[in-house]
PDB file of C-alpha atoms in Angstrom:
ATOM      1  CA  MET A   1     -28.604  -5.130 -62.972  1.00  0.00           C
ATOM      2  CA  THR A   2     -25.737  -2.708 -62.764  1.00  0.00           C
ATOM      3  CA  ASP A   3     -27.283  -0.818 -59.816  1.00  0.00           C
ATOM      4  CA  ARG A   4     -27.756  -4.089 -57.889  1.00  0.00           C
ATOM      5  CA  CYS A   5     -24.116  -5.095 -58.337  1.00  0.00           C
ATOM      6  CA  CYS A   6     -22.938  -1.702 -57.142  1.00  0.00           C
ATOM      7  CA  PHE A   7     -25.208  -1.957 -54.068  1.00  0.00           C
ATOM      8  CA  GLU A   8     -23.935  -5.418 -53.211  1.00  0.00           C
ATOM      9  CA  GLY A   9     -20.312  -4.255 -53.631  1.00  0.00           C
ATOM     10  CA  GLU A  10     -20.867  -1.342 -51.254  1.00  0.00           C
ATOM     11  CA  SER A  11     -22.476  -3.650 -48.668  1.00  0.00           C
ATOM     12  CA  MET A  12     -19.500  -6.024 -48.839  1.00  0.00           C
ATOM     13  CA  ARG A  13     -17.097  -3.136 -48.269  1.00  0.00           C
ATOM     14  CA  LYS A  14     -19.070  -2.049 -45.178  1.00  0.00           C
ATOM     15  CA  LEU A  15     -19.088  -5.621 -43.864  1.00  0.00           C
ATOM     16  CA  LYS A  16     -15.328  -5.928 -44.325  1.00  0.00           C
ATOM     17  CA  PHE A  17     -14.817  -2.612 -42.514  1.00  0.00           C
ATOM     18  CA  VAL A  18     -16.950  -3.782 -39.531  1.00  0.00           C
ATOM     19  CA  CYS A  19     -15.043  -7.100 -39.324  1.00  0.00           C
ATOM     20  CA  LEU A  20     -11.726  -5.285 -39.466  1.00  0.00           C
ATOM     21  CA  ALA A  21     -12.754  -2.896 -36.663  1.00  0.00           C
ATOM     22  CA  SER A  22     -13.897  -5.839 -34.486  1.00  0.00           C
ATOM     23  CA  ALA A  23     -10.607  -7.639 -35.044  1.00  0.00           C
ATOM     24  CA  VAL A  24      -8.653  -4.554 -34.008  1.00  0.00           C
ATOM     25  CA  ALA A  25     -10.761  -4.188 -30.855  1.00  0.00           C
ATOM     26  CA  LEU A  26     -10.226  -7.848 -29.877  1.00  0.00           C
ATOM     27  CA  ALA A  27      -6.509  -7.626 -30.540  1.00  0.00           C
ATOM     28  CA  SER A  28      -6.171  -4.577 -28.293  1.00  0.00           C
ATOM     29  CA  THR A  29      -7.928  -6.204 -25.283  1.00  0.00           C
ATOM     30  CA  PRO A  30      -4.850  -8.130 -23.991  1.00  0.00           C
ATOM     31  CA  ALA A  31      -2.848  -4.919 -24.224  1.00  0.00           C
ATOM     32  CA  PHE A  32      -5.209  -3.191 -21.776  1.00  0.00           C
ATOM     33  CA  ALA A  33      -4.889  -6.156 -19.368  1.00  0.00           C
ATOM     34  CA  GLN A  34      -1.120  -6.087 -19.692  1.00  0.00           C
ATOM     35  CA  GLU A  35      -1.041  -2.342 -19.018  1.00  0.00           C
ATOM     36  CA  ALA A  36      -3.222  -2.827 -15.919  1.00  0.00           C
ATOM     37  CA  GLN A  37      -0.919  -5.564 -14.638  1.00  0.00           C
ATOM     38  CA  GLU A  38       2.148  -3.398 -15.223  1.00  0.00           C
ATOM     39  CA  ALA A  39       0.434  -0.509 -13.429  1.00  0.00           C
ATOM     40  CA  GLU A  40      -0.299  -2.736 -10.417  1.00  0.00           C
ATOM     41  CA  THR A  41       3.315  -3.901 -10.311  1.00  0.00           C
ATOM     42  CA  GLN A  42       4.470  -0.307 -10.558  1.00  0.00           C
ATOM     43  CA  VAL A  43       2.340   0.599  -7.534  1.00  0.00           C
ATOM     44  CA  ILE A  44       4.085  -2.078  -5.470  1.00  0.00           C
ATOM     45  CA  ASN A  45       7.514  -0.993  -6.668  1.00  0.00           C
ATOM     46  CA  ASP A  46       6.714   2.660  -5.886  1.00  0.00           C
ATOM     47  CA  GLY A  47       6.800   1.960  -2.139  1.00  0.00           C
ATOM     48  CA  ASP A  48       3.393   0.508  -1.256  1.00  0.00           C
ATOM     49  CA  ILE A  49       3.826  -2.325   1.258  1.00  0.00           C
ATOM     50  CA  VAL A  50       2.049  -5.671   1.077  1.00  0.00           C
ATOM     51  CA  VAL A  51       0.545  -6.310   4.531  1.00  0.00           C
ATOM     52  CA  THR A  52      -1.379  -9.147   6.198  1.00  0.00           C
ATOM     53  CA  ALA A  53      -3.355  -7.122   8.734  1.00  0.00           C
ATOM     54  CA  ASN A  54      -6.686  -8.762   7.824  1.00  0.00           C
ATOM     55  CA  ARG A  55      -5.089 -12.251   7.631  1.00  0.00           C
ATOM     56  CA  THR A  56      -4.776 -11.985   3.840  1.00  0.00           C
ATOM     57  CA  SER A  57      -2.143 -10.304   1.691  1.00  0.00           C
ATOM     58  CA  SER A  58      -3.159  -6.871   0.395  1.00  0.00           C
ATOM     59  CA  LEU A  59      -1.615  -3.502  -0.380  1.00  0.00           C
ATOM     60  CA  LEU A  60      -1.369  -1.127   2.570  1.00  0.00           C
ATOM     61  CA  SER A  61      -3.162   1.621   0.626  1.00  0.00           C
ATOM     62  CA  LYS A  62      -6.097  -0.710  -0.108  1.00  0.00           C
ATOM     63  CA  THR A  63      -6.468  -2.311   3.345  1.00  0.00           C
ATOM     64  CA  PRO A  64      -9.632  -1.006   5.108  1.00  0.00           C
ATOM     65  CA  ILE A  65      -7.994  -0.802   8.552  1.00  0.00           C
ATOM     66  CA  ALA A  66      -6.503   2.139  10.458  1.00  0.00           C
ATOM     67  CA  MET A  67      -2.899   0.999  10.442  1.00  0.00           C
ATOM     68  CA  SER A  68       0.721   1.861   9.714  1.00  0.00           C
ATOM     69  CA  ALA A  69       3.471  -0.342   8.302  1.00  0.00           C
ATOM     70  CA  VAL A  70       7.237   0.139   8.190  1.00  0.00           C
ATOM     71  CA  GLY A  71       9.669  -2.046   6.255  1.00  0.00           C
ATOM     72  CA  GLY A  72      12.795  -3.536   7.787  1.00  0.00           C
ATOM     73  CA  GLU A  73      15.136  -1.553   5.527  1.00  0.00           C
ATOM     74  CA  ASP A  74      13.448   1.676   6.601  1.00  0.00           C
ATOM     75  CA  LEU A  75      13.958   0.737  10.260  1.00  0.00           C
ATOM     76  CA  ILE A  76      17.679   0.168   9.666  1.00  0.00           C
ATOM     77  CA  ALA A  77      17.992   3.450   7.758  1.00  0.00           C
ATOM     78  CA  ALA A  78      16.302   5.329  10.619  1.00  0.00           C
ATOM     79  CA  GLY A  79      18.522   3.658  13.233  1.00  0.00           C
ATOM     80  CA  ILE A  80      15.563   2.069  15.029  1.00  0.00           C
ATOM     81  CA  THR A  81      16.831  -0.968  16.950  1.00  0.00           C
ATOM     82  CA  ASN A  82      14.338  -1.030  19.819  1.00  0.00           C
ATOM     83  CA  PRO A  83      10.512  -1.080  20.028  1.00  0.00           C
ATOM     84  CA  THR A  84      10.555   2.055  22.206  1.00  0.00           C
ATOM     85  CA  GLN A  85      11.807   4.021  19.171  1.00  0.00           C
ATOM     86  CA  LEU A  86       8.832   3.145  16.963  1.00  0.00           C
ATOM     87  CA  GLU A  87       6.934   6.250  18.053  1.00  0.00           C
ATOM     88  CA  GLU A  88       9.435   8.263  15.997  1.00  0.00           C
ATOM     89  CA  THR A  89       7.930   6.896  12.759  1.00  0.00           C
ATOM     90  CA  ILE A  90       4.476   5.533  13.674  1.00  0.00           C
ATOM     91  CA  PRO A  91       1.741   7.953  14.854  1.00  0.00           C
ATOM     92  CA  ASN A  92      -0.574   7.299  17.819  1.00  0.00           C
ATOM     93  CA  LEU A  93       1.912   4.801  19.274  1.00  0.00           C
ATOM     94  CA  SER A  94       3.977   4.945  22.443  1.00  0.00           C
ATOM     95  CA  ILE A  95       6.081   2.120  23.887  1.00  0.00           C
ATOM     96  CA  VAL A  96       7.995   2.518  27.143  1.00  0.00           C
ATOM     97  CA  ARG A  97      10.212   0.010  28.881  1.00  0.00           C
ATOM     98  CA  GLY A  98       9.627  -0.783  32.538  1.00  0.00           C
ATOM     99  CA  ASN A  99       8.997  -4.276  33.753  1.00  0.00           C
ATOM    100  CA  GLY A 100       8.692  -5.312  30.124  1.00  0.00           C
ATOM    101  CA  LEU A 101       7.069  -3.204  27.399  1.00  0.00           C
ATOM    102  CA  GLN A 102       4.058  -0.983  28.037  1.00  0.00           C
ATOM    103  CA  ILE A 103       2.264  -0.277  24.760  1.00  0.00           C
ATOM    104  CA  THR A 104      -0.089   2.674  24.312  1.00  0.00           C
ATOM    105  CA  ILE A 105      -2.148   3.106  21.130  1.00  0.00           C
ATOM    106  CA  ARG A 106      -4.424   6.131  20.774  1.00  0.00           C
ATOM    107  CA  GLY A 107      -4.031   6.790  24.514  1.00  0.00           C
ATOM    108  CA  VAL A 108      -5.328   3.355  25.551  1.00  0.00           C
ATOM    109  CA  THR A 109      -2.946   1.278  27.677  1.00  0.00           C
ATOM    110  CA  SER A 110      -2.627  -1.051  30.662  1.00  0.00           C
ATOM    111  CA  THR A 111      -0.360  -0.256  33.595  1.00  0.00           C
ATOM    112  CA  ASP A 112      -0.413  -3.742  35.118  1.00  0.00           C
ATOM    113  CA  GLY A 113       2.597  -5.585  33.703  1.00  0.00           C
ATOM    114  CA  THR A 114       2.511  -8.417  36.227  1.00  0.00           C
ATOM    115  CA  GLU A 115       1.401 -11.982  35.615  1.00  0.00           C
ATOM    116  CA  LYS A 116      -2.065 -11.025  36.914  1.00  0.00           C
ATOM    117  CA  GLY A 117      -2.611  -8.250  34.381  1.00  0.00           C
ATOM    118  CA  ASP A 118      -3.491  -8.373  30.724  1.00  0.00           C
ATOM    119  CA  PRO A 119      -2.181  -5.785  28.242  1.00  0.00           C
ATOM    120  CA  SER A 120      -4.683  -3.761  26.256  1.00  0.00           C
ATOM    121  CA  ALA A 121      -2.536  -3.875  23.090  1.00  0.00           C
ATOM    122  CA  ALA A 122      -1.539  -7.221  21.595  1.00  0.00           C
ATOM    123  CA  PHE A 123       2.130  -7.762  20.732  1.00  0.00           C
ATOM    124  CA  MET A 124       2.675 -10.449  18.116  1.00  0.00           C
ATOM    125  CA  VAL A 125       5.591 -12.008  16.262  1.00  0.00           C
ATOM    126  CA  ASN A 126       4.597 -13.449  12.876  1.00  0.00           C
ATOM    127  CA  GLY A 127       0.980 -13.460  14.029  1.00  0.00           C
ATOM    128  CA  VAL A 128       1.734 -15.407  17.228  1.00  0.00           C
ATOM    129  CA  TYR A 129       0.672 -13.632  20.412  1.00  0.00           C
ATOM    130  CA  LEU A 130       3.329 -12.982  23.089  1.00  0.00           C
ATOM    131  CA  ALA A 131       1.409 -12.662  26.336  1.00  0.00           C
ATOM    132  CA  ARG A 132       4.127 -11.511  28.716  1.00  0.00           C
ATOM    133  CA  PRO A 133       5.625  -8.015  28.221  1.00  0.00           C
ATOM    134  CA  GLN A 134       9.016  -9.259  29.462  1.00  0.00           C
ATOM    135  CA  ALA A 135       9.448 -11.451  26.358  1.00  0.00           C
ATOM    136  CA  GLN A 136       8.471  -8.883  23.730  1.00  0.00           C
ATOM    137  CA  GLU A 137      11.598  -6.742  23.430  1.00  0.00           C
ATOM    138  CA  VAL A 138      13.966  -9.627  22.606  1.00  0.00           C
ATOM    139  CA  SER A 139      12.129 -10.365  19.331  1.00  0.00           C
ATOM    140  CA  PHE A 140      13.024  -7.028  17.736  1.00  0.00           C
ATOM    141  CA  PHE A 141      15.740  -8.013  15.220  1.00  0.00           C
ATOM    142  CA  ASP A 142      16.037  -9.222  11.607  1.00  0.00           C
ATOM    143  CA  ILE A 143      12.655  -7.715  10.744  1.00  0.00           C
ATOM    144  CA  GLU A 144      10.873  -7.829   7.408  1.00  0.00           C
ATOM    145  CA  ARG A 145       8.260  -5.252   8.410  1.00  0.00           C
ATOM    146  CA  ILE A 146       6.168  -3.988  11.314  1.00  0.00           C
ATOM    147  CA  GLU A 147       2.410  -3.562  11.221  1.00  0.00           C
ATOM    148  CA  VAL A 148       0.601  -1.432  13.812  1.00  0.00           C
ATOM    149  CA  LEU A 149      -3.193  -1.678  13.836  1.00  0.00           C
ATOM    150  CA  ARG A 150      -5.088   1.029  15.692  1.00  0.00           C
ATOM    151  CA  GLY A 151      -8.386   0.399  17.446  1.00  0.00           C
ATOM    152  CA  PRO A 152     -10.076  -2.795  18.707  1.00  0.00           C
ATOM    153  CA  GLN A 153      -8.983  -5.877  16.734  1.00  0.00           C
ATOM    154  CA  GLY A 154     -10.712  -8.652  18.686  1.00  0.00           C
ATOM    155  CA  THR A 155     -12.462 -10.107  15.633  1.00  0.00           C
ATOM    156  CA  LEU A 156      -9.217 -11.229  13.984  1.00  0.00           C
ATOM    157  CA  TYR A 157      -6.711 -11.179  16.859  1.00  0.00           C
ATOM    158  CA  GLY A 158      -8.707 -12.201  19.941  1.00  0.00           C
ATOM    159  CA  ARG A 159      -8.557 -10.754  23.429  1.00  0.00           C
ATOM    160  CA  ASN A 160      -6.095  -8.189  24.765  1.00  0.00           C
ATOM    161  CA  SER A 161      -6.325  -6.124  21.581  1.00  0.00           C
ATOM    162  CA  THR A 162      -8.667  -3.355  22.733  1.00  0.00           C
ATOM    163  CA  ALA A 163      -6.147  -0.631  21.912  1.00  0.00           C
ATOM    164  CA  GLY A 164      -4.749  -2.335  18.817  1.00  0.00           C
ATOM    165  CA  VAL A 165      -2.050  -4.708  17.632  1.00  0.00           C
ATOM    166  CA  VAL A 166       1.704  -4.480  17.104  1.00  0.00           C
ATOM    167  CA  ASN A 167       2.772  -7.291  14.760  1.00  0.00           C
ATOM    168  CA  ILE A 168       6.463  -7.975  14.097  1.00  0.00           C
ATOM    169  CA  LEU A 169       7.063  -9.872  10.834  1.00  0.00           C
ATOM    170  CA  THR A 170      10.546 -11.388  10.839  1.00  0.00           C
ATOM    171  CA  ALA A 171      12.568 -11.946   7.667  1.00  0.00           C
ATOM    172  CA  GLN A 172      12.105 -15.320   5.993  1.00  0.00           C
ATOM    173  CA  PRO A 173      14.807 -17.393   4.284  1.00  0.00           C
ATOM    174  CA  LYS A 174      15.574 -16.396   0.709  1.00  0.00           C
ATOM    175  CA  PHE A 175      16.929 -18.490  -2.153  1.00  0.00           C
ATOM    176  CA  GLU A 176      20.154 -16.533  -2.424  1.00  0.00           C
ATOM    177  CA  LEU A 177      23.368 -16.526  -0.423  1.00  0.00           C
ATOM    178  CA  GLY A 178      23.710 -13.481   1.796  1.00  0.00           C
ATOM    179  CA  ALA A 179      24.971 -12.143   5.113  1.00  0.00           C
ATOM    180  CA  ARG A 180      24.577  -8.917   7.090  1.00  0.00           C
ATOM    181  CA  ALA A 181      25.913  -7.404  10.295  1.00  0.00           C
ATOM    182  CA  ASP A 182      24.564  -4.289  12.044  1.00  0.00           C
ATOM    183  CA  VAL A 183      26.156  -2.702  15.113  1.00  0.00           C
ATOM    184  CA  VAL A 184      24.917   0.330  17.056  1.00  0.00           C
ATOM    185  CA  TYR A 185      26.801   1.812  20.023  1.00  0.00           C
ATOM    186  CA  GLY A 186      25.653   4.533  22.398  1.00  0.00           C
ATOM    187  CA  ASN A 187      26.083   6.064  25.830  1.00  0.00           C
ATOM    188  CA  PHE A 188      26.184   3.933  28.987  1.00  0.00           C
ATOM    189  CA  ASN A 189      27.973   1.355  26.833  1.00  0.00           C
ATOM    190  CA  ALA A 190      24.772   0.609  24.958  1.00  0.00           C
ATOM    191  CA  LEU A 191      25.440  -2.038  22.328  1.00  0.00           C
ATOM    192  CA  ASN A 192      22.992  -3.529  19.852  1.00  0.00           C
ATOM    193  CA  GLY A 193      24.397  -5.948  17.301  1.00  0.00           C
ATOM    194  CA  THR A 194      22.693  -8.252  14.814  1.00  0.00           C
ATOM    195  CA  VAL A 195      24.282 -10.889  12.592  1.00  0.00           C
ATOM    196  CA  VAL A 196      22.300 -12.602   9.818  1.00  0.00           C
ATOM    197  CA  LEU A 197      23.282 -15.473   7.530  1.00  0.00           C
ATOM    198  CA  ASN A 198      21.060 -16.736   4.702  1.00  0.00           C
ATOM    199  CA  VAL A 199      22.018 -19.977   2.934  1.00  0.00           C
ATOM    200  CA  PRO A 200      20.063 -21.720   0.133  1.00  0.00           C
ATOM    201  CA  ALA A 201      20.534 -25.496   0.345  1.00  0.00           C
ATOM    202  CA  SER A 202      18.833 -26.150  -3.009  1.00  0.00           C
ATOM    203  CA  ASP A 203      16.313 -24.620  -5.384  1.00  0.00           C
ATOM    204  CA  THR A 204      13.511 -25.531  -2.982  1.00  0.00           C
ATOM    205  CA  LEU A 205      15.123 -25.357   0.491  1.00  0.00           C
ATOM    206  CA  ALA A 206      16.731 -22.381   2.272  1.00  0.00           C
ATOM    207  CA  PHE A 207      17.938 -21.658   5.817  1.00  0.00           C
ATOM    208  CA  ARG A 208      18.356 -18.408   7.742  1.00  0.00           C
ATOM    209  CA  VAL A 209      19.982 -17.829  11.125  1.00  0.00           C
ATOM    210  CA  ALA A 210      19.995 -14.514  12.991  1.00  0.00           C
ATOM    211  CA  ALA A 211      21.530 -13.586  16.355  1.00  0.00           C
ATOM    212  CA  ASN A 212      21.158 -10.420  18.386  1.00  0.00           C
ATOM    213  CA  LEU A 213      22.925  -8.884  21.397  1.00  0.00           C
ATOM    214  CA  ASP A 214      21.220  -5.947  23.162  1.00  0.00           C
ATOM    215  CA  GLN A 215      22.827  -4.637  26.335  1.00  0.00           C
ATOM    216  CA  ARG A 216      23.322  -1.434  28.287  1.00  0.00           C
ATOM    217  CA  ASP A 217      24.987  -0.532  31.579  1.00  0.00           C
ATOM    218  CA  ASN A 218      23.024   0.537  34.626  1.00  0.00           C
ATOM    219  CA  TYR A 219      22.001   4.183  34.890  1.00  0.00           C
ATOM    220  CA  ILE A 220      22.986   4.159  38.569  1.00  0.00           C
ATOM    221  CA  SER A 221      26.645   4.726  39.350  1.00  0.00           C
ATOM    222  CA  ASP A 222      28.322   3.096  42.340  1.00  0.00           C
ATOM    223  CA  GLY A 223      29.533   5.806  44.717  1.00  0.00           C
ATOM    224  CA  ALA A 224      31.770   3.334  46.555  1.00  0.00           C
ATOM    225  CA  PRO A 225      33.674   1.402  43.892  1.00  0.00           C
ATOM    226  CA  ASN A 226      35.670  -0.572  46.475  1.00  0.00           C
ATOM    227  CA  ASP A 227      32.689  -2.136  48.242  1.00  0.00           C
ATOM    228  CA  ASN A 228      32.741  -5.212  45.964  1.00  0.00           C
ATOM    229  CA  VAL A 229      29.138  -4.554  44.924  1.00  0.00           C
ATOM    230  CA  LYS A 230      28.511  -5.105  41.232  1.00  0.00           C
ATOM    231  CA  LEU A 231      25.500  -3.426  39.700  1.00  0.00           C
ATOM    232  CA  ASP A 232      23.532  -5.422  37.149  1.00  0.00           C
ATOM    233  CA  LYS A 233      23.222  -4.127  33.631  1.00  0.00           C
ATOM    234  CA  PHE A 234      20.123  -2.175  32.727  1.00  0.00           C
ATOM    235  CA  LYS A 235      19.523  -4.849  30.103  1.00  0.00           C
ATOM    236  CA  ASN A 236      21.508  -7.771  28.788  1.00  0.00           C
ATOM    237  CA  ASN A 237      19.457  -9.609  26.172  1.00  0.00           C
ATOM    238  CA  LYS A 238      20.744 -12.319  23.857  1.00  0.00           C
ATOM    239  CA  SER A 239      18.592 -13.938  21.169  1.00  0.00           C
ATOM    240  CA  VAL A 240      19.001 -16.366  18.304  1.00  0.00           C
ATOM    241  CA  ARG A 241      16.500 -17.365  15.617  1.00  0.00           C
ATOM    242  CA  LEU A 242      16.692 -20.221  13.106  1.00  0.00           C
ATOM    243  CA  SER A 243      14.245 -20.633  10.227  1.00  0.00           C
ATOM    244  CA  ALA A 244      13.900 -23.006   7.302  1.00  0.00           C
ATOM    245  CA  LEU A 245      11.768 -22.555   4.181  1.00  0.00           C
ATOM    246  CA  TRP A 246      10.783 -25.440   1.920  1.00  0.00           C
ATOM    247  CA  LYS A 247       9.012 -24.464  -1.307  1.00  0.00           C
ATOM    248  CA  PRO A 248       8.560 -27.477  -3.598  1.00  0.00           C
ATOM    249  CA  THR A 249       6.092 -25.680  -5.898  1.00  0.00           C
ATOM    250  CA  PRO A 250       5.179 -22.029  -6.509  1.00  0.00           C
ATOM    251  CA  ASP A 251       1.851 -22.598  -4.714  1.00  0.00           C
ATOM    252  CA  LEU A 252       3.111 -24.658  -1.752  1.00  0.00           C
ATOM    253  CA  SER A 253       5.572 -23.642   0.959  1.00  0.00           C
ATOM    254  CA  LEU A 254       6.412 -24.744   4.501  1.00  0.00           C
ATOM    255  CA  LEU A 255       8.132 -22.411   6.974  1.00  0.00           C
ATOM    256  CA  LEU A 256       9.639 -23.685  10.235  1.00  0.00           C
ATOM    257  CA  MET A 257      10.988 -21.201  12.769  1.00  0.00           C
ATOM    258  CA  GLY A 258      12.404 -21.436  16.260  1.00  0.00           C
ATOM    259  CA  ASP A 259      14.027 -18.897  18.580  1.00  0.00           C
ATOM    260  CA  TYR A 260      15.642 -18.779  22.006  1.00  0.00           C
ATOM    261  CA  SER A 261      16.391 -15.789  24.230  1.00  0.00           C
ATOM    262  CA  TRP A 262      18.317 -15.015  27.382  1.00  0.00           C
ATOM    263  CA  VAL A 263      16.924 -12.028  29.287  1.00  0.00           C
TER     264      VAL A 263
END
């Protein structure tokens, strides 16, 4: 009788030990999930950019596309105010200004910038295709980020994307009051200025207005200043963009945007 009681007592102690170990394991499971979530957030905060190259939001380092992305703050810090300067930070990309922008990605380009020709690299603003090269340069202000996709992208972006895609993502309204002004001056009286104003109307509605002036004198000097001939500026672009964001719930938002340019 005594041996049986001792055996049963030992079995109960083993059972209690197993239950206690299981409870500890279950209690530690949410901690692992929390650590994983914190690690993912840390990756984003460490400089990885969230991109929409494949029409869904994903981290740049985990997007299976040959691409590069540059944030708007990095563009300002590098003094990049024109698309032709992007080759300084993005590899395999060259943009020159002639009769509009001529984009070359991985050596593939189109030299016909007329209304009869189609570019081989697609230029987009917020995912909307801009067909004519003459209208592409005036959209380069108040930028959230730039995504450059290398190689054919016809599956997601349609025709005229044999060389790749240059997608300009403009800054959206934010629910905080803010303003910014950037001015860059260079030779030949080059002037590029941007003014941005962000105003929240309520907890669910915000507005943002941005204006840009991009001009530069002609490279040709008039040898006869008294002949009453006035040379046109090399460029004299003026643009304004107005956007409104309505976000009634965390899962529902409506963005309206309109812009106008003088070239």
